[in-house]
mmCIF file of C-alpha atoms in Angstrom:
data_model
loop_
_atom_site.group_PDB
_atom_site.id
_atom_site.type_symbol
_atom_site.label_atom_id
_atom_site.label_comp_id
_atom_site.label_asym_id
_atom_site.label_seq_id
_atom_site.Cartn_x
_atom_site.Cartn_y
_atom_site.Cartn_z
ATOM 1 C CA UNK A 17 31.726 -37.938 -16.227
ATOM 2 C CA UNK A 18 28.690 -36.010 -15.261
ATOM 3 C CA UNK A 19 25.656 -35.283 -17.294
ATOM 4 C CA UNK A 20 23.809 -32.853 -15.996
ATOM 5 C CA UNK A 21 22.782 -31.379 -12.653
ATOM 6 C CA UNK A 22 22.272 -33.358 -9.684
ATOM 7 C CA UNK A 23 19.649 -31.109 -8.618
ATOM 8 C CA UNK A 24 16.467 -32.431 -10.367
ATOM 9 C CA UNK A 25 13.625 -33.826 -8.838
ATOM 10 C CA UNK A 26 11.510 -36.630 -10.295
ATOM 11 C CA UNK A 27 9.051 -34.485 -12.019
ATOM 12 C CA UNK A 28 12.114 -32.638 -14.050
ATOM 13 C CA UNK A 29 13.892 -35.729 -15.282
ATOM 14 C CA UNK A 30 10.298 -36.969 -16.304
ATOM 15 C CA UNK A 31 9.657 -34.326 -18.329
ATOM 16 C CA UNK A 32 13.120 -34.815 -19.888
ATOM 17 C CA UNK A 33 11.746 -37.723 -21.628
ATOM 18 C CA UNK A 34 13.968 -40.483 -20.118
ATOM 19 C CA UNK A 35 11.423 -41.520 -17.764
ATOM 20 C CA UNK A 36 8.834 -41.657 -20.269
ATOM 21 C CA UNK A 37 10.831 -43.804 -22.838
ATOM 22 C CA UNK A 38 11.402 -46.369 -20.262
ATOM 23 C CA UNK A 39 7.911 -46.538 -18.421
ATOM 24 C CA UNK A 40 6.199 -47.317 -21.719
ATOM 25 C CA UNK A 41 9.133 -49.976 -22.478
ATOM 26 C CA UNK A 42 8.018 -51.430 -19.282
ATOM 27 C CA UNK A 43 4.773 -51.719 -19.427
ATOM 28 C CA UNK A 44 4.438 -52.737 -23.226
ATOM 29 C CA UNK A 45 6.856 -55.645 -21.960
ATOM 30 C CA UNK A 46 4.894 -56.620 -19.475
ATOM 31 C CA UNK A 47 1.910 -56.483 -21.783
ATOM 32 C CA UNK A 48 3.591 -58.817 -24.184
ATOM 33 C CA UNK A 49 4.610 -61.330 -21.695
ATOM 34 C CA UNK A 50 1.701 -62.009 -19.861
ATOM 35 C CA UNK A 51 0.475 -65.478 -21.591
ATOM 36 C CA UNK A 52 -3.529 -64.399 -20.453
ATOM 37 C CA UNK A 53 -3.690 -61.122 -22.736
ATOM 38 C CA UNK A 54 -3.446 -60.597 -26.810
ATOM 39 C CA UNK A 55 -1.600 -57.020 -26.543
ATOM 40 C CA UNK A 56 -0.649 -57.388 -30.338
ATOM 41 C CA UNK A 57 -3.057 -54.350 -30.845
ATOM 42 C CA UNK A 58 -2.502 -52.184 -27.839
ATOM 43 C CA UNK A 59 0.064 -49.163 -28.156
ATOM 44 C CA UNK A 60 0.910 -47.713 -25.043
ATOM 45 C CA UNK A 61 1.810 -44.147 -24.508
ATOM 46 C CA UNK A 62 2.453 -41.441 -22.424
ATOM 47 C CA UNK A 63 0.907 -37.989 -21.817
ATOM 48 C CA UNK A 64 2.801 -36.472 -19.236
ATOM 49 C CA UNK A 65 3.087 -38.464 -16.302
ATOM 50 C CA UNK A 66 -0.269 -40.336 -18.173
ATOM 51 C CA UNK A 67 -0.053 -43.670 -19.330
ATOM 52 C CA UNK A 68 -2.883 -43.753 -22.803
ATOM 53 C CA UNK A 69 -3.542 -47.532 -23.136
ATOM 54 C CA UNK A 70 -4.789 -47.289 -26.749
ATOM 55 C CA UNK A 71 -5.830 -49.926 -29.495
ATOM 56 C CA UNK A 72 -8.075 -52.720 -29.616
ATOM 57 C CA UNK A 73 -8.570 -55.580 -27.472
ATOM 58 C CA UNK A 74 -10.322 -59.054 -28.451
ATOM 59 C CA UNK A 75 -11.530 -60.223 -24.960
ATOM 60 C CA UNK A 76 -13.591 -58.294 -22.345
ATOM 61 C CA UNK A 77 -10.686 -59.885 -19.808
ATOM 62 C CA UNK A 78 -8.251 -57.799 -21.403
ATOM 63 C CA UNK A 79 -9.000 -54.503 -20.359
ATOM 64 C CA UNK A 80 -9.028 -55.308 -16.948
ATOM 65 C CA UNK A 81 -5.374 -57.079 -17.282
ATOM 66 C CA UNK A 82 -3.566 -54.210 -19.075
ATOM 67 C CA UNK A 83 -5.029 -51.412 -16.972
ATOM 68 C CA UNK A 84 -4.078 -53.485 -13.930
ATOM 69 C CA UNK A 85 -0.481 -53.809 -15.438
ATOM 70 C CA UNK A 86 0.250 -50.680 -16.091
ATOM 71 C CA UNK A 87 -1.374 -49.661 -12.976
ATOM 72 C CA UNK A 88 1.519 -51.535 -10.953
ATOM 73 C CA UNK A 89 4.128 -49.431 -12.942
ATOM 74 C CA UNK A 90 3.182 -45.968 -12.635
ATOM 75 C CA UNK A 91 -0.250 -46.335 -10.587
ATOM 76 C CA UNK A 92 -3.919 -46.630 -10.829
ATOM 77 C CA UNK A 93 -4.483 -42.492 -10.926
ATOM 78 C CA UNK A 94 -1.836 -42.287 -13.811
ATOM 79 C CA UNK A 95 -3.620 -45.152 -16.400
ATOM 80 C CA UNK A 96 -6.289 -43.950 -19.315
ATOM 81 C CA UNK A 97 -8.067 -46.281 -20.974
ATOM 82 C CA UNK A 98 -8.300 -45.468 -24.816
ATOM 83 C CA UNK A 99 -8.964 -49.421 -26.034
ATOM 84 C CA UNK A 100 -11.620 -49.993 -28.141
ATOM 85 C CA UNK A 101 -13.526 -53.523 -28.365
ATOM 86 C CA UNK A 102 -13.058 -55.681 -31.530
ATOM 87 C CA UNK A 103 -14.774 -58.744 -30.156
ATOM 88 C CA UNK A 104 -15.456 -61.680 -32.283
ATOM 89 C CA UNK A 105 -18.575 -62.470 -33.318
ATOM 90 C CA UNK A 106 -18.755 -66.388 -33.736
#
């Protein structure tokens, strides 16, 4: 059974959608099982071949640990940071 051509580079099948669908699967996994980060309120999306890290974060520590996670999937270059800060104030 064939699907499609054979012929498409990465950048084709990206834009396709089927890339996209399953790089934000990974990284929002990897967001949620990392035991050091509270990603309850970070929604990850794409923009192209742009990963939008958006929502809020409760420690300073967590920035750091979802942009470097997401930055192992798809690369430093390709991560935007769109978190805001909801830090406690006790």
């Amino acid at each position: 059974m064939k699907f499609g051509p054979d012929n498409n580079n990465h950048e084709e099948r990206f834009s396709q959608g089927h890339s996209s669908a399953a790089t934000v699967a990974t990284i929002a996994a990897a967001l949620s099982a990392d035991p050091d980060i509270d990603s309850s309120a970070i929604e990850v999306r794409m923009l192209g071949p742009v990963v939008l890290l958006e929502g809020y974060i409760t420690k300073p520590a967590d920035r750091d640990k979802a942009i470097a996670l997401a930055a192992m999937i798809v690369g430093e270059e390709n991560v935007h940071d769109r978190m805001l800060s909801r830090f406690s104030t006790q």
